[in-house]
Short mmCIF file of C-alpha atoms and ligand atoms in Angstrom, two decimals:
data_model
loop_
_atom_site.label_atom_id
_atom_site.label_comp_id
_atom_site.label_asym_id
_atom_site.label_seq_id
_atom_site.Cartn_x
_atom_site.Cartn_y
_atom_site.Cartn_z
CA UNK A 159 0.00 0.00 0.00
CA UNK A 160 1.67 3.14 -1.47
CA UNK A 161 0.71 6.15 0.67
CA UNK A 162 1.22 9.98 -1.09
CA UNK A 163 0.20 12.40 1.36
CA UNK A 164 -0.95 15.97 -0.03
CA UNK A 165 -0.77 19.71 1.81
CA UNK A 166 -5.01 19.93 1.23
CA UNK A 167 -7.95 18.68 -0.67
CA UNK A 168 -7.71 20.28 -3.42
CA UNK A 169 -4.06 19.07 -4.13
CA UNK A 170 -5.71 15.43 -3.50
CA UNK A 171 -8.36 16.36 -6.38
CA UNK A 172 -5.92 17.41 -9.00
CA UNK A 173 -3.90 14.40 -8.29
CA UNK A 174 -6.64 11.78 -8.19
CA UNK A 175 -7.82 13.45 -11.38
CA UNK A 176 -4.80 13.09 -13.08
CA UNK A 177 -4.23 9.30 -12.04
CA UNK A 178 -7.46 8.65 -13.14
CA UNK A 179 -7.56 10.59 -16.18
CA UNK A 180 -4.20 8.79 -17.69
CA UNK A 181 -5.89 5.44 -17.13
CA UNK A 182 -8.39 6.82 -19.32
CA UNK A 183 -6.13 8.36 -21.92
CA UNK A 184 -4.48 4.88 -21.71
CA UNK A 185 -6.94 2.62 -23.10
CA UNK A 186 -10.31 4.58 -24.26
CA UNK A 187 -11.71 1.33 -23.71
CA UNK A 188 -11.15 0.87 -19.33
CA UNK A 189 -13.34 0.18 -16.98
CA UNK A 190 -13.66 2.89 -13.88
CA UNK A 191 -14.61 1.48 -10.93
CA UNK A 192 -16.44 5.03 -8.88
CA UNK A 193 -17.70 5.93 -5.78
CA UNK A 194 -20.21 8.48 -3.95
CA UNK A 195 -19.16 10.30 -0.98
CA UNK A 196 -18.14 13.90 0.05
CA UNK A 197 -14.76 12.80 -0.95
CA UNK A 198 -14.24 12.14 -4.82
CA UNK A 199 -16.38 15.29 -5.68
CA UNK A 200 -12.90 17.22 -6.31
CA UNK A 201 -11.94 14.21 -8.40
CA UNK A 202 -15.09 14.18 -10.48
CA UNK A 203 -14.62 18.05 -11.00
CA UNK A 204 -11.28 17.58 -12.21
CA UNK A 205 -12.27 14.97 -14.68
CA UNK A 206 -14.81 17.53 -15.45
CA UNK A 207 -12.30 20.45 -16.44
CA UNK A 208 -10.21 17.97 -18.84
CA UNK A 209 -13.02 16.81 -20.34
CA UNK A 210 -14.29 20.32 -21.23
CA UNK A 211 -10.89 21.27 -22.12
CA UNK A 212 -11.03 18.55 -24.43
CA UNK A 213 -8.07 16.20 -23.55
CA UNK A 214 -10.44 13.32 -22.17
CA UNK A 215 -13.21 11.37 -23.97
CA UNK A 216 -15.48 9.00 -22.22
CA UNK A 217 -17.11 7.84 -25.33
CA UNK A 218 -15.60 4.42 -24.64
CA UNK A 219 -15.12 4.16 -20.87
CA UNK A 220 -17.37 1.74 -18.69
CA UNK A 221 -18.24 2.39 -15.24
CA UNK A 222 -19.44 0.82 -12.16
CA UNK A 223 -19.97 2.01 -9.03
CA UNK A 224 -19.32 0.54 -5.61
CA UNK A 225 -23.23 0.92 -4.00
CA UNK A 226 -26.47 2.39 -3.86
CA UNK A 227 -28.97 2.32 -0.70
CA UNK A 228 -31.84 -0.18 -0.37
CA UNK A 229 -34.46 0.21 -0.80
CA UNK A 230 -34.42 3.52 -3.09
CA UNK A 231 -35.55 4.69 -6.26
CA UNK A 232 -33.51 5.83 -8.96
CA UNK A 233 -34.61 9.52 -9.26
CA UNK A 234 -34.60 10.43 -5.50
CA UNK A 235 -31.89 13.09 -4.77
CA UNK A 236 -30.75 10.93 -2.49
CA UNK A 237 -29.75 7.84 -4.74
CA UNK A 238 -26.45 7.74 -6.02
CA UNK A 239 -27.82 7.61 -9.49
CA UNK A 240 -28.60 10.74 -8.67
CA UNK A 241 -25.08 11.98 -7.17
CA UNK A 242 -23.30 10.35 -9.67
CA UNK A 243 -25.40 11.94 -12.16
CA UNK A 244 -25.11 15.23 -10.72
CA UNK A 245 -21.63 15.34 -10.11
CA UNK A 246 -20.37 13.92 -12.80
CA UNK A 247 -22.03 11.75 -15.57
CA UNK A 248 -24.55 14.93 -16.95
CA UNK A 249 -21.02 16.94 -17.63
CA UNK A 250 -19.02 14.33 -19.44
CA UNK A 251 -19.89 11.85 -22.07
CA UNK A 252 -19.86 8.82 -20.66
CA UNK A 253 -23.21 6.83 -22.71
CA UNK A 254 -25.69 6.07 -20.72
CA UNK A 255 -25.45 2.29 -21.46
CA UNK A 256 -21.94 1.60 -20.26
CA UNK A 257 -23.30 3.28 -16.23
CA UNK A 258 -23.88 0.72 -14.15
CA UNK A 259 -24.87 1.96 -10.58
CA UNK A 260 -26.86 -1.08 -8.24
CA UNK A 261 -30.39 -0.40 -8.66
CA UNK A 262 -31.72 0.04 -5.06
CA UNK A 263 -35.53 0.24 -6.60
CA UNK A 264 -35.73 -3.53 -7.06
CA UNK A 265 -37.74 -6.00 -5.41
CA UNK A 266 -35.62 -8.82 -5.80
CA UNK A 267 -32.18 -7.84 -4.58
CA UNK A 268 -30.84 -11.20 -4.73
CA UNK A 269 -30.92 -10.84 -8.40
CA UNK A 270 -30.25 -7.16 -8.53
CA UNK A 271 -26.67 -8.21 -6.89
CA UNK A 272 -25.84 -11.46 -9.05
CA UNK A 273 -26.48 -9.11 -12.02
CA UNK A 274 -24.16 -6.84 -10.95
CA UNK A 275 -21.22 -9.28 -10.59
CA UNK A 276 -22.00 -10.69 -13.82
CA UNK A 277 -21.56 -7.55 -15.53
CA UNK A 278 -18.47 -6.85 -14.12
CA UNK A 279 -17.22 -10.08 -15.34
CA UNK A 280 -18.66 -9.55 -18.62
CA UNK A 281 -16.51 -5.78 -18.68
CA UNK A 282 -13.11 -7.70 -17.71
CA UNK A 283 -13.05 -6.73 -14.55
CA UNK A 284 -12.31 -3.47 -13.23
CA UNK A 285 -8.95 -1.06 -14.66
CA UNK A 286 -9.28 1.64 -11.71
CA UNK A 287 -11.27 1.45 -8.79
CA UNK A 288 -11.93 4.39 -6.46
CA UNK A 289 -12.64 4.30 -3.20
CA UNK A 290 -13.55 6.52 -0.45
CA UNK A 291 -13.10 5.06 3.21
CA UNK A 292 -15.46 5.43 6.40
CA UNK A 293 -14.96 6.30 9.44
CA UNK A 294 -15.69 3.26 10.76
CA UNK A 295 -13.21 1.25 8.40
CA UNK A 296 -15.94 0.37 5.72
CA UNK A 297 -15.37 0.76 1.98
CA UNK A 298 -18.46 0.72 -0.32
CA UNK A 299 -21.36 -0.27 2.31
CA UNK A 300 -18.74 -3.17 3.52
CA UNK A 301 -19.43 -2.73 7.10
CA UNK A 302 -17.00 -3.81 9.99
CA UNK A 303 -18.09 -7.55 11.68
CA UNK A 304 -17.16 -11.09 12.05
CA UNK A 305 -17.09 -11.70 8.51
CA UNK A 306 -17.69 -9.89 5.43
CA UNK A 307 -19.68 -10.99 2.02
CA UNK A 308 -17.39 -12.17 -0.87
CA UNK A 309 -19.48 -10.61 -4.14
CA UNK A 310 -22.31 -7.85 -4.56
CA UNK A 311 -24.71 -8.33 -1.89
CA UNK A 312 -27.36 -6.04 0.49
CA UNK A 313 -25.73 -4.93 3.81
CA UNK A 314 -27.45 -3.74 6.69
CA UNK A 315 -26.06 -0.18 7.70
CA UNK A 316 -24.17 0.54 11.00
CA UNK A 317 -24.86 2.71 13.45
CA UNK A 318 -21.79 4.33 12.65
CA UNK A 319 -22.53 4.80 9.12
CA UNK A 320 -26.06 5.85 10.05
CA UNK A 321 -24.67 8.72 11.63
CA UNK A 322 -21.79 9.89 8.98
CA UNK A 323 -24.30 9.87 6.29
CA UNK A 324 -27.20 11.56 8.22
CA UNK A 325 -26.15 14.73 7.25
CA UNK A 326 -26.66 14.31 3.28
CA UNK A 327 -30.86 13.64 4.25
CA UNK A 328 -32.74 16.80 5.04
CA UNK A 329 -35.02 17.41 7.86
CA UNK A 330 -37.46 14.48 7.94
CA UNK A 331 -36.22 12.48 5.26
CA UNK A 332 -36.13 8.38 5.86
CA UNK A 333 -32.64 7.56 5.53
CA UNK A 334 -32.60 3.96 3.92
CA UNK A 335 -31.36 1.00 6.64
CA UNK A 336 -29.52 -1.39 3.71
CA UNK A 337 -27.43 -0.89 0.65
CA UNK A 338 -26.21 -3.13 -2.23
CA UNK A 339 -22.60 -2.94 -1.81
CA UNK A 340 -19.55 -4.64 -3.91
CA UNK A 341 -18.18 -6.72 -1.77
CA UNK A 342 -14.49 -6.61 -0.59
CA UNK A 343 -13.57 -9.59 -2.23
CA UNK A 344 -15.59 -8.27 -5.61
CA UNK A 345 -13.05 -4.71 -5.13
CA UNK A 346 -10.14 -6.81 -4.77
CA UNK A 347 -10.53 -9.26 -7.24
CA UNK A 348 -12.20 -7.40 -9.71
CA UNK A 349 -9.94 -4.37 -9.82
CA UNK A 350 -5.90 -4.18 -11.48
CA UNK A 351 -5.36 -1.11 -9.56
CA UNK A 352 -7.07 0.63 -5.65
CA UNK A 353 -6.81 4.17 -5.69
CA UNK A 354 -8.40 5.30 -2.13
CA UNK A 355 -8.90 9.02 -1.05
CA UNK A 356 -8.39 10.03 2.74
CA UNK A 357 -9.50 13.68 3.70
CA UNK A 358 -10.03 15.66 6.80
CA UNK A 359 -9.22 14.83 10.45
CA UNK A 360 -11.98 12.68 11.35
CA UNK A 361 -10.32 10.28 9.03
CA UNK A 362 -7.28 10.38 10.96
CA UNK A 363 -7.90 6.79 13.18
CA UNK A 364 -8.94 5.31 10.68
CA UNK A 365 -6.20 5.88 8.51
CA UNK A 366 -3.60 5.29 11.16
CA UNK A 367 -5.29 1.66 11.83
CA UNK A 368 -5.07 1.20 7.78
CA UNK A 369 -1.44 1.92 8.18
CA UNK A 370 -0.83 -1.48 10.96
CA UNK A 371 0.35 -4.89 9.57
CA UNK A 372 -2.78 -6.24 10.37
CA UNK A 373 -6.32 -7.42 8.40
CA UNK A 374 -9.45 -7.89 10.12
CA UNK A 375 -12.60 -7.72 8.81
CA UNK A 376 -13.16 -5.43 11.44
CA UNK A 377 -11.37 -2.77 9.33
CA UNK A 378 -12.76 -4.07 6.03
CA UNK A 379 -10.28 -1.41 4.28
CA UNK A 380 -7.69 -3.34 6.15
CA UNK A 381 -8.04 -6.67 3.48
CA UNK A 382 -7.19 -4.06 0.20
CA UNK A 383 -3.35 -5.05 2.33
CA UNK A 384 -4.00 -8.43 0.19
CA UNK A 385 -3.83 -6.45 -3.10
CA UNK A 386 -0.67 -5.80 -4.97
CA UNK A 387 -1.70 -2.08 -6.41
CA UNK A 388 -3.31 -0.22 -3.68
CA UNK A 389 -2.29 4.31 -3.48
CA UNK A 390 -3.93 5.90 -0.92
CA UNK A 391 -3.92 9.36 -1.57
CA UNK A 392 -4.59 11.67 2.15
CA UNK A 393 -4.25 15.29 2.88
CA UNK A 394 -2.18 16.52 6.00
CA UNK A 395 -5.15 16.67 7.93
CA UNK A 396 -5.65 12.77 7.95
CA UNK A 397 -2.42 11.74 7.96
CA UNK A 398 -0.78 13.70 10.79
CA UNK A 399 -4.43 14.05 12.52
CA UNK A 400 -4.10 18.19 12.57
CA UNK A 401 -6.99 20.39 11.14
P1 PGA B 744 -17.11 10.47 2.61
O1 PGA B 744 -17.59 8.97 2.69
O2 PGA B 744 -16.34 10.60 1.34
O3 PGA B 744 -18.39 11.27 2.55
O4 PGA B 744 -16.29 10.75 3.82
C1 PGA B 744 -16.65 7.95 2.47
C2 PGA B 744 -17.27 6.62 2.77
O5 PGA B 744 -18.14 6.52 3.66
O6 PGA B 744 -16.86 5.64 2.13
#
């Protein structure tokens, strides 16, 4: 696990950008593994800027994303169809047949899940996958316990999570109780290259833990240690745990 540690968020941004941006200009043809959060928004704006500059094309690219609550339908602002749409997807040209995001509007999310896996198989498997990390260790909606699911599944939220993501839902709105995640082994099989984002001080246990010699499913980011081509990419903030 390479670790590049940047003076603020916005250096984090251009530099996630520009890792994920040469995968692109790489092979037209890669598969982007993508993620919701407050975190990867600088990323995504990034992206934005090159692609309206003209120096990146999306025409080709596929793209899956990590998770999506349950139960939730596509067009609520809260879904990440919606996020993903928002901040990125409606300002680059990415066709709307190569987005896959889980569809949390199902009624069978047994199905909804095998689907998922299947198409990742069917795209190759994954050429960048980016990840955000909880507070509580989790990546995607893989939440910390005795064990964790292998492939896409539905995942009952923490406590913990509950919490962090309280403050994207507005006064009275029902924040979902499940998700359909990836699972950790889907990430780490699936993907040829991790590249995780770690911002702000309330990250900063969390990525200290990352940093021990030890897995545990307790820290589910702890088991990308079993992958050969993890960066982590932190500000100051979370690395040296100062505002
Ligand atoms: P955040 O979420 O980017 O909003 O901190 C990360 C996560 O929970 O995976």
């Amino acid at each position: 696990m390479n670790i590049i540690v940047c003076d603020n968020y916005q250096e984090l941004s251009v530099m996630a950008g520009d890792i994920m941006a040469a995968v692109v200009k790489e092979n037209e043809n890669c598969v982007l593994g993508l993620a919701t959060g407050s975190t990867p928004v600088g990323a995504y704006q990034e992206l934005i800027k090159k692609h309206q500059a003209g120096e990146l094309d999306f025409a080709h690219v596929t793209t899956f994303n990590l998770d999506e609550y349950y139960p939730m339908a596509v067009d609520n602002a809260q879904s990440y169809h919606v996020f993903m749409q928002e901040n990125l997807f409606k300002s680059i040209n990415v066709p709307a047949d190569k987005i896959h995001v889980p569809d949390g509007s199902v009624e069978d999310a047994q199905a909804q899940c095998e689907w998922y896996d299947e198409q990742i198989e069917k795209a190759g498997g994954i050429d960048l996958m980016l990840l955000g990390i909880g507070e509580n260790g989790h990546i995607g909606f893989n939440e910390p316990g005795d064990s964790l699911e292998c492939g896409t599944h539905i995942h009952k939220l923490t406590e913990s999570t509950l919490q962090a993501n309280a403050r994207f839902f507005g006064e009275g709105e029902q924040m979902p109780t499940h998700a359909i995640t990836m699972g950790v082994a889907s990430i780490i099989r699936n993907s040829r290259k991790i590249l995780m984002l770690v911002n702000g001080v309330k990250k900063y246990p969390i990525l200290k833990a990352l940093q021990e010699d030890v897995v545990t499913t307790q820290i589910p980011a702890s088991l990308l240690r079993l992958h050969p081509d993890v960066t982590v990419i932190c500000d100051k903030a979370a690395f040296y745990g100062e505002a």
